[in-house]
C-alpha cells in the first residue's frame, strides 16, 4: 500500500533530524602526540588508529560501523534502492577480445557475478570455454583476477590474483592445454606487470614486509625473472637499486620478445618522469635509452626491428611519438606534438593507432609506422574510446566506446577497409533517449575556464531543487572522461543531476593542466571544485540544500579540503578512501609515490601548503559541517584506512556536538581501495544514494 505523497514528504524532511537526535558517536581515546615540522608544533591525538592490527582499533571500527549501519538501516527505501541498482546492473558485460593464435580471450560477467570470468574461443564464432572463474576462489568472491598474460606460443599463462581488495598479488602458472596449474607460486608482488620472454617472465616485487602487510612502508622494489617449473627462491634477481629504495622498477617486453624494457621512476623524490633502459634477448645488462630520472616520461609502445617507438612528453607537454634506434642511439621524430593531448598509443596490424583528447572527448587516428597520417577513425559521437591494441599480423582491432548515456559498446575496426562495425553491444534496462548530457565551461576563482559534464533526465526543471551530485578528482595527471555507469541511472531516474568537473591536476589538457593542480598549486583544484558547485547553484540545477559533493582517493582529499574551506557549500559530503593526513601519507605502503604530486612535509615550503589544506588538520570546532558519510575499507593498502579513521575521529570530536548533521564513517570488510566485488559495489552505492537523498529530504518513486 502506497502512502499519501504529502505524508511521505513530511516524513522524509523530518526524518534526518529525528535520526540525528539518536546518534551517539563512539568516544575515541586521545593521546599526547606532538610533532615538530619546521618550527610548527602539530598535534596528532589519534595516532594510535594507524595500527591496523591492534584490538583497540578493531573495536573502534566495530563501534563506528554499529552507529553508521544503525543509521542507514532506518532509511525506509534503502532496500528498494538496492534492488533497483541490482536490476539495472544485471546485464551481460564483456571485455574486448584479444587474440593469441587461433584463440580469442575475453572476460564476461553474466550480470551480478561478483567477479568477471575469463573465457576463450576458437575464432570469433567459436564456442566459449571457461578458463578461470575467480568467483570460485574464495567463499565471499573477493579474490580478483588482476592479470592474465599468455606466453608467446600460447602454451602457458601467468596470472595474478589479489585477495580482499589488496594491491598485493600472487602469481600462478596455467598449462593452457590442460587448464591446470603448475606448482609455481610467486608472492609479495606489487606494482608489477608480467612480461614473458622465452621460458619464463619478468615481474616486480617487494621484500616481505616487516609488520602490517597492509600498512607497512614498501621499499626496495626488485625485478626478478622466473623460469617455468621452478620455485620462487630460484628466481634470478634482474634489477634493484638499494641506494634509491623508493623507486619503482618494472619490466615489459616487446611482442616479438626481442627486447626487455626497464622503466625506473622516482616519484618519492618528487620526480614526475622516468628513466628507460632496454636489454636485447640474450643480453646480460640493461642499456640506457634515458639514463637519469627526470620530470619527463618515456613509454615504449613497440619495436620495429631494432627501433623502439616511444611516447614522451620531453619538450612536448601534450606528448609526441619518437623513435630510438638501438643500433646507433639516434632519435627521430615520428608524430609531432599537437594542440590536443595525446591520450594513448598502440601498434597493431602494422599500423600506429593514436587517440587524442579534445575538450575531454576522444579522437582516434591511424598512422603508418613512419608517422604518416592515414585516416581518422569515425567514432559514434562525443565520448571516450579505448583499446586499439593487437598483434602485428592482425587484420582488425577492437575498441570500446562509451559516454554517460552510451553503454560501453565494443567495435571492430577493419584496418584495410578503414571501417568500424559494432561487435558487441549491451542490453541495459534504460532508454538512452530519456537522458541528456551537456558540457559547460565555467570560470574558476582565477578566471580559468573549467570543463564540466552535466547529466540529467530530459525535461528537468531548473528550479534549484534537484538533488545534484558533483564529482571530482583533480590530480595525478588522470583525466575524468565521460563514461557510462549503470549505477548512476537510478540516481538520474529520481530527478537527480550528476555533474563531473574536469579539475586542474588531471590530464584533460596535457601536462600544463596537470602542473596547475599539483604541489604548491593544489589550491587551484579546490577552487575549481568550489566554483563548479557555485555554477550549478547559480544555474538553478540545485541550491546549497540539494548539492552533494563526492570524490574518491585523491578525490576524497578534495572533498575533505572543500568541506573545511566551504562547509556551507553542500548539504552532503561523501569523501571516499581519501588521503586525509597530508603530513604523514608518505609513511605508509607506497604513499611516498605521491610526493611528486603533493610535495612532502619534509620540505618547509611544501609543508606550509600541505598543512594549510590537509583535511585532518583543518577541521574547526563549532562548524556545522555537511551531512558526511566517509567510506573506507579494511584491506585498502593504497590509501590506508588510518587516513579516514583519524579524520572521522577528529570530525566527530570537533563538530559532533555542534553539527546538526550526521558525521559517519562506513568501513567495509574484506575490501580495498575499490569495492572488491559486485555485491559490495552495489551495497555501497545504495548506502551513498540513500544517505544523500535522506539528508536532502528527497521524495522518491521506487
XYZ file of C-alpha atoms in Angstrom:
702
model
C 0.000 0.000 0.000
C 1.397 3.411 -1.004
C 1.487 6.242 1.498
C -0.140 9.554 0.594
C 2.529 11.725 -1.013
C 2.024 14.606 1.400
C 2.595 12.484 4.500
C 5.611 10.793 2.891
C 7.134 14.184 2.099
C 6.823 15.401 5.684
C 8.314 12.160 6.982
C 11.331 12.459 4.688
C 12.018 16.059 5.601
C 11.814 15.426 9.322
C 13.498 12.037 9.378
C 17.156 13.132 9.171
C 16.751 15.324 12.241
C 14.967 12.539 14.083
C 17.809 10.146 13.294
C 20.395 12.754 14.215
C 18.880 13.014 17.675
C 19.524 9.297 18.164
C 23.206 9.459 17.164
C 25.876 8.991 19.776
C 29.365 8.670 18.386
C 31.871 6.312 19.988
C 34.340 8.008 22.295
C 37.770 7.932 20.658
C 40.744 7.913 23.003
C 43.176 10.806 22.601
C 46.926 10.611 23.125
C 49.607 13.243 23.752
C 51.309 13.122 20.372
C 53.091 16.224 19.092
C 55.354 16.598 16.078
C 57.567 19.494 15.088
C 57.555 20.485 11.441
C 59.987 23.276 10.652
C 59.223 25.006 13.942
C 55.460 24.350 13.869
C 54.032 22.012 16.508
C 51.312 19.730 15.182
C 49.202 17.529 17.452
C 48.113 14.065 16.327
C 45.823 12.769 19.113
C 44.559 9.765 17.146
C 47.936 8.378 16.053
C 47.052 5.031 17.650
C 44.426 4.446 14.945
C 47.274 3.945 12.468
C 47.856 0.491 13.978
C 45.540 -1.641 11.866
C 46.456 -4.795 13.824
C 45.532 -3.625 17.323
C 42.494 -4.919 19.186
C 41.619 -1.355 20.191
C 41.466 -0.231 16.554
C 39.318 -3.253 15.691
C 36.910 -2.385 18.497
C 36.768 1.241 17.336
C 35.906 0.076 13.809
C 33.176 -2.173 15.191
C 31.606 0.625 17.223
C 31.717 3.112 14.349
C 30.063 0.637 11.989
C 27.337 -0.060 14.536
C 26.444 3.633 14.605
C 26.675 4.051 10.832
C 24.745 0.971 9.788
C 22.223 1.610 12.550
C 21.593 4.980 10.883
C 21.494 3.614 7.325
C 19.174 0.744 8.216
C 16.499 3.217 9.312
C 16.248 4.775 5.849
C 12.989 3.231 4.574
C 13.820 2.995 0.854
C 17.368 1.673 1.250
C 16.443 -1.900 0.261
C 14.199 -0.807 -2.624
C 17.075 1.287 -3.945
C 19.454 -1.653 -3.697
C 17.023 -3.812 -5.695
C 16.760 -1.183 -8.438
C 20.557 -0.966 -8.611
C 20.791 -4.743 -8.859
C 18.183 -4.823 -11.613
C 19.851 -2.245 -13.817
C 23.325 -3.710 -13.190
C 22.100 -7.177 -14.163
C 23.111 -7.390 -17.814
C 25.930 -9.234 -19.573
C 29.186 -7.270 -19.653
C 32.066 -8.211 -21.936
C 35.615 -7.052 -22.436
C 37.005 -6.578 -25.923
C 38.593 -9.845 -27.115
C 42.325 -10.306 -27.613
C 43.810 -12.875 -29.971
C 46.583 -15.396 -29.354
C 46.969 -17.643 -32.372
C 43.579 -19.146 -33.229
C 42.157 -18.351 -29.798
C 40.283 -15.235 -28.712
C 40.298 -14.455 -24.997
C 37.755 -12.243 -23.234
C 36.101 -11.545 -19.893
C 32.387 -11.849 -19.288
C 30.141 -11.084 -16.336
C 26.648 -12.554 -16.652
C 25.231 -9.591 -14.758
C 25.527 -9.831 -10.994
C 28.535 -12.123 -10.769
C 30.913 -10.747 -8.169
C 33.899 -11.221 -10.471
C 34.128 -11.399 -14.251
C 35.035 -14.803 -15.696
C 37.794 -15.383 -18.259
C 36.842 -17.334 -21.409
C 38.390 -18.279 -24.729
C 37.023 -19.490 -28.040
C 38.427 -20.591 -31.389
C 37.720 -17.823 -33.843
C 35.177 -15.078 -33.291
C 32.282 -17.509 -33.803
C 33.596 -20.393 -31.715
C 32.042 -21.860 -28.583
C 33.314 -20.151 -25.417
C 35.068 -22.275 -22.839
C 35.767 -21.182 -19.286
C 39.409 -20.604 -18.405
C 39.265 -19.135 -14.922
C 36.362 -18.177 -12.664
C 37.561 -16.060 -9.705
C 34.150 -16.426 -8.044
C 35.157 -19.966 -7.098
C 38.418 -18.922 -5.423
C 37.032 -17.529 -2.143
C 33.885 -18.033 -0.105
C 32.850 -14.368 -0.415
C 34.084 -13.908 -4.011
C 36.517 -11.140 -3.082
C 39.515 -12.717 -4.814
C 40.133 -10.894 -8.099
C 41.914 -11.913 -11.279
C 44.290 -8.959 -11.551
C 46.449 -10.040 -14.512
C 46.474 -12.730 -17.203
C 49.357 -12.973 -19.684
C 49.973 -15.708 -22.227
C 53.401 -16.878 -23.305
C 54.319 -16.052 -26.886
C 53.380 -19.537 -28.120
C 50.174 -19.509 -26.055
C 51.069 -22.748 -24.252
C 51.219 -21.191 -20.797
C 49.627 -18.322 -18.947
C 50.911 -16.455 -15.929
C 48.066 -14.930 -13.949
C 47.916 -12.846 -10.789
C 45.309 -12.876 -8.032
C 44.612 -10.241 -5.395
C 42.632 -11.004 -2.260
C 40.101 -8.866 -0.433
C 40.836 -5.745 -2.466
C 44.529 -5.620 -1.545
C 47.149 -4.367 -4.010
C 49.349 -7.368 -3.143
C 49.264 -10.085 -5.804
C 50.236 -13.742 -6.103
C 51.244 -15.182 -9.479
C 50.404 -18.694 -10.703
C 51.099 -20.559 -13.946
C 48.483 -22.401 -16.024
C 49.146 -25.032 -18.679
C 46.703 -23.955 -21.405
C 46.390 -27.452 -22.896
C 45.093 -28.921 -19.635
C 43.941 -25.683 -17.921
C 45.695 -26.960 -14.797
C 48.157 -25.034 -12.655
C 51.819 -25.866 -12.417
C 53.364 -25.907 -8.953
C 54.846 -22.404 -9.412
C 53.699 -19.717 -6.970
C 55.112 -16.194 -6.586
C 54.346 -13.950 -3.606
C 54.713 -10.312 -2.488
C 54.136 -8.905 -5.953
C 53.071 -5.259 -6.187
C 53.305 -2.551 -8.871
C 54.221 -5.158 -11.418
C 53.470 -6.472 -14.844
C 54.083 -9.982 -16.126
C 56.446 -9.889 -19.108
C 57.172 -13.145 -20.914
C 60.488 -13.827 -22.598
C 61.381 -17.345 -23.680
C 60.797 -19.953 -20.967
C 59.848 -17.506 -18.217
C 58.826 -13.981 -17.347
C 59.859 -10.820 -15.514
C 57.944 -9.484 -12.533
C 58.462 -6.919 -9.756
C 58.081 -7.436 -6.023
C 58.993 -6.101 -2.601
C 60.722 -7.990 0.199
C 58.214 -9.491 2.616
C 57.133 -6.523 4.785
C 58.016 -6.200 8.436
C 54.897 -5.507 10.454
C 51.494 -4.998 8.866
C 51.317 -6.244 5.280
C 48.532 -3.719 4.664
C 50.197 -0.630 6.147
C 53.994 -1.050 6.299
C 56.033 1.169 4.001
C 57.044 -0.603 0.781
C 60.667 -0.048 -0.217
C 63.346 -1.710 -2.372
C 61.305 -2.628 -5.434
C 63.061 -5.503 -7.198
C 62.780 -7.106 -10.634
C 63.103 -10.898 -10.928
C 62.994 -13.419 -13.754
C 61.020 -16.601 -13.082
C 61.720 -19.722 -15.097
C 58.811 -22.111 -15.613
C 58.692 -25.103 -13.303
C 60.975 -23.667 -10.630
C 60.408 -22.295 -7.146
C 60.377 -18.586 -6.374
C 63.531 -18.986 -4.313
C 65.378 -19.856 -7.522
C 64.251 -16.716 -9.365
C 67.062 -14.572 -10.743
C 67.327 -11.026 -9.392
C 67.464 -8.878 -12.526
C 67.486 -5.381 -11.116
C 67.397 -3.466 -7.839
C 68.684 -0.135 -6.567
C 69.304 -0.215 -2.831
C 70.639 3.338 -2.921
C 67.182 4.549 -4.017
C 64.683 2.389 -2.091
C 61.664 4.493 -3.093
C 61.892 3.871 -6.795
C 59.626 1.723 -8.934
C 61.275 -0.764 -11.302
C 59.038 -2.518 -13.823
C 59.819 -4.564 -16.924
C 57.806 -5.151 -20.089
C 58.724 -6.978 -23.282
C 58.021 -6.280 -26.929
C 55.633 -8.525 -28.846
C 58.470 -10.434 -30.529
C 60.251 -10.654 -27.137
C 63.373 -9.232 -28.761
C 63.571 -6.509 -26.121
C 63.000 -6.327 -22.386
C 62.210 -2.743 -21.361
C 63.078 -1.493 -17.855
C 61.164 1.529 -16.573
C 62.532 3.346 -13.482
C 60.586 6.103 -11.688
C 61.469 8.121 -8.604
C 58.275 9.866 -7.500
C 59.372 9.577 -3.871
C 61.900 12.312 -4.643
C 59.320 14.388 -6.451
C 60.305 13.341 -9.969
C 57.313 13.059 -12.283
C 59.069 11.212 -15.106
C 61.181 8.089 -15.559
C 64.410 6.607 -16.824
C 64.296 3.954 -19.535
C 66.561 1.005 -20.354
C 66.463 -1.948 -22.737
C 68.042 -5.381 -22.941
C 68.057 -7.498 -26.070
C 67.195 -11.172 -25.769
C 70.291 -12.991 -24.608
C 71.868 -9.786 -23.341
C 73.366 -9.601 -19.867
C 72.727 -5.996 -18.875
C 70.225 -3.216 -19.467
C 71.443 -0.388 -21.694
C 70.155 3.177 -21.320
C 67.681 4.908 -23.566
C 67.301 7.639 -20.942
C 69.813 7.137 -18.138
C 68.550 9.501 -15.420
C 65.102 10.003 -13.898
C 63.795 13.478 -14.684
C 60.374 15.104 -14.916
C 59.921 13.747 -18.454
C 58.082 10.496 -19.159
C 59.060 7.864 -21.726
C 56.999 4.810 -22.626
C 57.899 2.185 -25.223
C 54.931 1.396 -27.468
C 56.529 -1.386 -29.521
C 59.621 -2.148 -31.547
C 60.060 -2.050 -35.326
C 63.111 -4.218 -35.819
C 65.943 -2.612 -33.855
C 63.992 0.622 -33.369
C 61.833 1.416 -30.354
C 58.726 3.587 -30.801
C 58.388 5.793 -27.727
C 55.665 8.107 -26.413
C 57.183 11.002 -24.474
C 56.463 14.470 -23.114
C 60.100 15.619 -23.411
C 59.800 19.154 -24.797
C 56.168 18.327 -25.603
C 53.703 18.827 -22.770
C 50.919 17.299 -24.892
C 53.207 14.356 -25.738
C 54.562 13.080 -29.033
C 55.911 9.919 -30.663
C 59.618 9.465 -31.358
C 61.820 6.530 -32.269
C 65.070 5.369 -30.701
C 67.477 3.307 -32.771
C 69.207 0.763 -30.509
C 71.919 0.193 -33.103
C 73.330 3.709 -33.018
C 71.429 5.508 -30.215
C 69.818 8.029 -32.573
C 66.409 9.652 -32.056
C 63.886 10.576 -34.740
C 60.544 12.379 -34.686
C 57.630 10.168 -35.767
C 54.485 12.136 -34.807
C 54.942 15.694 -33.576
C 53.119 17.232 -30.630
C 49.608 18.536 -31.335
C 47.458 21.180 -29.678
C 45.419 18.349 -28.117
C 46.997 15.979 -25.570
C 47.949 12.505 -26.759
C 45.806 10.038 -24.823
C 47.055 6.603 -25.913
C 49.295 4.882 -28.447
C 49.256 1.320 -29.774
C 50.760 -0.695 -32.608
C 48.699 -3.412 -34.320
C 48.357 -4.765 -37.841
C 51.410 -2.820 -38.968
C 49.801 0.494 -38.038
C 50.158 3.067 -35.285
C 46.885 3.897 -33.513
C 46.810 7.182 -31.596
C 43.987 8.737 -29.602
C 43.852 12.391 -28.606
C 41.623 14.331 -26.228
C 39.722 17.373 -27.415
C 37.760 19.008 -24.603
C 37.814 15.692 -22.684
C 36.441 13.600 -25.574
C 38.378 11.145 -27.750
C 39.584 11.469 -31.326
C 41.233 8.401 -32.903
C 43.695 8.270 -35.819
C 45.659 5.701 -37.815
C 49.283 6.347 -38.884
C 51.802 4.196 -40.679
C 54.860 3.184 -38.657
C 56.879 6.065 -40.079
C 54.406 8.596 -38.724
C 52.330 9.412 -41.821
C 48.665 10.093 -41.033
C 46.402 7.734 -42.965
C 42.921 8.412 -41.622
C 40.724 9.325 -38.693
C 38.534 6.633 -37.151
C 34.989 7.979 -37.015
C 33.588 7.389 -33.543
C 29.864 7.127 -32.713
C 29.810 10.523 -31.031
C 31.437 12.587 -28.313
C 32.679 10.239 -25.635
C 35.590 8.026 -24.638
C 37.230 5.418 -26.859
C 39.857 2.984 -25.611
C 41.591 -0.146 -26.856
C 43.031 -0.301 -30.404
C 45.709 -2.779 -29.301
C 46.583 -6.040 -31.007
C 49.185 -8.162 -32.763
C 51.477 -7.303 -35.642
C 49.567 -9.618 -38.019
C 46.034 -8.600 -37.000
C 43.659 -7.574 -39.776
C 41.357 -5.749 -37.383
C 41.479 -4.230 -33.912
C 38.862 -3.820 -31.213
C 37.988 -0.697 -29.282
C 35.339 0.268 -26.755
C 33.280 3.439 -26.932
C 31.240 4.902 -24.089
C 29.660 8.098 -22.817
C 27.371 8.997 -19.924
C 24.235 7.771 -21.707
C 26.005 5.409 -24.138
C 26.696 1.987 -22.556
C 30.165 0.580 -23.243
C 29.988 -0.897 -26.752
C 32.724 -2.936 -28.428
C 33.591 -2.092 -32.036
C 35.729 -3.972 -34.554
C 37.827 -1.803 -36.840
C 38.809 -3.305 -40.203
C 42.278 -1.899 -40.894
C 42.262 -2.365 -44.685
C 38.684 -1.184 -45.214
C 39.074 1.632 -42.653
C 35.631 0.889 -41.273
C 34.188 0.245 -37.831
C 31.318 -2.074 -37.017
C 29.571 -2.979 -33.787
C 30.994 -6.215 -32.447
C 29.042 -6.439 -29.213
C 26.576 -4.047 -27.586
C 24.992 -4.441 -24.139
C 21.309 -4.613 -23.272
C 20.674 -2.276 -20.365
C 17.328 -1.604 -18.674
C 17.134 2.072 -19.577
C 16.371 4.333 -22.545
C 19.322 6.450 -23.581
C 16.989 8.969 -25.204
C 15.430 9.716 -21.798
C 18.655 11.359 -20.631
C 20.688 14.321 -21.735
C 24.370 15.197 -21.384
C 25.774 18.673 -21.849
C 29.257 20.079 -21.460
C 29.760 23.531 -19.966
C 32.818 25.675 -19.299
C 32.677 27.702 -16.105
C 35.178 30.180 -14.630
C 37.244 29.198 -11.607
C 38.410 31.676 -8.968
C 41.343 32.864 -11.099
C 39.252 33.029 -14.279
C 40.457 29.737 -15.794
C 37.717 28.039 -17.791
C 36.984 24.572 -16.379
C 35.024 21.966 -18.370
C 32.203 20.063 -16.685
C 29.734 17.434 -17.887
C 26.168 17.642 -16.578
C 23.825 14.659 -16.961
C 20.106 14.596 -16.173
C 16.729 13.290 -17.256
C 15.178 15.227 -20.109
C 12.530 17.727 -19.097
C 14.108 18.552 -15.760
C 13.010 21.883 -14.280
C 15.767 24.300 -13.314
C 14.164 25.347 -10.034
C 17.137 24.893 -7.714
C 15.518 21.876 -6.055
C 17.066 18.973 -7.958
C 19.254 16.587 -5.925
C 22.657 17.171 -7.525
C 25.785 15.071 -7.147
C 29.054 16.829 -8.015
C 32.026 14.510 -8.570
C 35.685 15.445 -8.946
C 39.246 14.165 -8.732
C 41.857 16.662 -9.927
C 45.263 15.031 -9.651
C 47.997 12.640 -10.770
C 47.616 13.515 -14.441
C 44.397 11.475 -14.572
C 41.512 12.592 -16.769
C 37.869 12.184 -15.755
C 36.405 11.140 -19.104
C 32.733 10.631 -19.981
C 31.755 7.013 -19.374
C 28.590 5.015 -18.780
C 27.824 3.660 -15.317
C 24.617 1.664 -14.843
C 24.745 2.509 -11.141
C 24.282 6.197 -11.966
C 20.961 5.660 -13.766
C 18.799 5.154 -10.622
C 20.073 8.486 -9.297
C 19.079 10.208 -12.548
C 15.728 8.401 -12.705
C 14.719 10.053 -9.441
C 15.243 13.523 -10.896
C 18.864 13.735 -9.848
C 21.564 15.699 -11.640
C 25.094 14.347 -11.994
C 27.973 16.738 -12.640
C 31.570 15.697 -13.332
C 34.057 18.556 -13.169
C 37.359 18.262 -15.048
C 39.555 19.985 -12.491
C 43.143 21.066 -12.908
C 45.661 18.462 -11.790
C 44.324 15.971 -14.327
C 45.459 15.327 -17.905
C 42.451 16.814 -19.697
C 44.606 19.468 -21.382
C 48.027 17.881 -21.104
C 50.888 18.369 -18.677
C 50.225 22.097 -18.280
C 46.795 21.265 -16.858
C 48.391 18.742 -14.521
C 51.028 21.173 -13.294
C 48.401 23.785 -12.439
C 46.960 21.435 -9.804
C 49.980 19.926 -8.082
C 52.251 20.728 -5.145
C 52.147 24.452 -4.293
C 49.304 24.956 -6.793
C 46.997 22.324 -5.276
C 44.612 25.029 -4.040
C 43.598 25.561 -7.679
C 41.925 22.132 -7.595
C 39.795 23.050 -4.595
C 38.931 26.426 -6.124
C 37.876 24.690 -9.354
C 35.592 22.317 -7.432
C 34.053 25.076 -5.331
C 33.413 27.091 -8.491
C 31.699 24.048 -10.024
C 29.284 23.901 -7.087
C 28.638 27.624 -7.306
C 27.948 27.316 -11.048
C 25.378 24.560 -10.507
C 23.658 26.687 -7.885
C 23.742 29.859 -9.999
C 22.260 27.986 -12.974
C 19.497 26.673 -10.686
C 20.248 22.987 -11.092
C 20.232 22.948 -7.286
C 20.717 25.085 -4.218
C 23.047 24.502 -1.269
C 20.437 22.281 0.377
C 20.328 19.982 -2.669
C 24.024 19.699 -3.502
C 26.176 16.681 -2.611
C 29.926 16.518 -3.257
C 31.734 13.223 -3.808
C 35.228 12.005 -4.633
C 37.476 9.032 -4.009
C 41.180 8.656 -3.130
C 42.735 11.958 -4.265
C 39.093 12.952 -4.781
C 38.409 12.059 -1.140
C 41.119 14.549 -0.195
C 39.365 17.050 -2.471
C 36.030 16.636 -0.688
C 37.646 16.823 2.757
C 39.512 20.034 1.899
C 36.438 21.681 0.352
C 34.320 20.749 3.377
C 36.759 22.631 5.590
C 37.053 25.640 3.316
C 33.397 25.956 2.385
C 31.278 23.911 4.816
C 28.086 25.694 3.730
C 28.540 24.887 0.021
C 26.867 21.473 0.060
C 24.235 19.657 2.090
C 26.019 16.289 1.841
C 29.665 15.233 1.519
C 30.966 11.783 0.542
C 34.778 11.582 0.970
C 35.792 8.070 -0.093
C 39.116 6.345 0.711
C 40.652 9.799 0.931
C 44.202 10.973 1.594
C 43.287 12.947 4.722
C 46.582 13.299 6.601
C 48.791 15.284 4.258
C 51.714 15.312 6.691
C 52.143 11.519 7.041
C 50.810 9.934 3.820
C 54.339 9.034 2.680
C 54.912 6.789 5.710
C 52.528 4.025 4.599
C 52.767 1.391 1.826
C 53.575 3.257 -1.418
C 52.381 6.658 -0.223
C 55.835 8.108 -0.875
C 54.968 7.697 -4.565
C 52.565 10.650 -4.252
C 55.239 13.166 -3.271
C 55.674 14.046 -6.953
C 52.102 15.335 -6.994
C 51.623 16.602 -3.442
C 55.081 17.534 -2.233
C 56.255 16.491 1.230
C 56.080 17.839 4.770
C 59.854 17.333 4.888
C 60.175 20.418 2.674
C 59.434 23.683 4.521
C 57.547 25.407 1.698
C 55.599 22.283 0.782
C 54.774 21.650 4.446
C 53.224 25.097 4.667
C 50.997 24.388 1.657
C 50.074 20.872 2.807
C 49.272 21.980 6.351
C 47.058 24.768 5.010
C 44.637 22.361 3.295
C 45.176 18.940 4.933
C 41.634 17.718 5.706
C 42.621 16.215 9.074
C 44.369 19.351 10.299
C 41.829 21.982 9.274
C 38.645 20.731 10.933
C 37.206 23.529 13.058
C 35.198 23.354 16.239
C 31.678 24.730 16.238
C 31.212 24.466 12.464
C 28.026 22.956 11.048
C 29.583 20.562 8.524
C 27.563 18.880 5.755
C 25.973 15.510 6.407
C 29.066 13.365 5.914
C 29.484 9.713 5.028
C 33.179 8.770 4.962
C 33.902 5.432 3.302
C 36.966 3.208 3.567
C 37.823 -0.483 3.813
C 39.977 -2.735 5.961
C 42.092 -4.047 3.046
C 42.880 -0.696 1.455
C 46.662 -0.851 1.274
C 46.932 2.015 -1.180
C 45.377 4.797 0.913
C 45.457 3.046 4.285
C 42.199 3.344 6.276
C 44.037 5.183 9.065
C 43.558 8.337 6.974
C 39.791 8.017 7.199
C 39.854 6.692 10.779
C 41.738 9.695 12.129
C 39.700 12.101 10.034
C 36.386 10.666 11.258
C 37.536 10.743 14.882
C 38.628 14.385 14.575
C 35.438 15.414 12.756
C 33.216 13.790 15.359
C 35.242 15.222 18.260
C 35.350 18.794 16.971
C 31.984 19.068 15.216
C 29.912 16.186 16.560
C 28.224 18.255 19.251
C 27.681 21.434 17.248
C 26.711 19.971 13.867
C 23.057 19.343 13.073
C 24.126 16.729 10.533
C 25.363 13.138 10.861
C 29.141 12.654 10.658
C 29.589 8.966 9.938
C 32.203 6.542 8.679
C 31.343 3.355 6.770
C 34.142 0.771 6.969
C 33.819 -2.169 4.599
C 35.391 -5.536 5.376
C 37.466 -7.711 3.075
C 37.504 -4.897 0.561
C 40.119 -2.444 -0.622
C 40.708 0.851 -2.394
C 37.748 -0.019 -4.598
C 34.877 -2.382 -3.885
C 36.280 -5.911 -4.072
C 33.234 -7.416 -5.793
C 29.918 -6.554 -7.450
C 27.778 -7.097 -4.343
C 29.899 -4.750 -2.234
C 29.880 -2.145 -5.007
C 26.082 -2.181 -5.202
C 25.661 -2.162 -1.414
C 27.988 0.822 -1.031
C 26.302 2.725 -3.867
C 22.874 2.106 -2.349
C 24.061 3.421 1.012
C 25.598 6.534 -0.553
C 22.497 7.422 -2.582
C 20.186 6.678 0.329
C 22.297 8.864 2.622
C 22.272 11.717 0.092
C 18.533 11.614 -0.558
C 17.632 11.117 3.090
C 19.592 14.168 4.156
C 18.119 16.254 1.361
C 14.571 15.220 2.216
C 14.032 13.923 -1.309
C 10.760 12.275 -2.302
C 11.426 9.028 -4.173
C 9.404 6.876 -6.523
C 10.932 3.424 -6.093
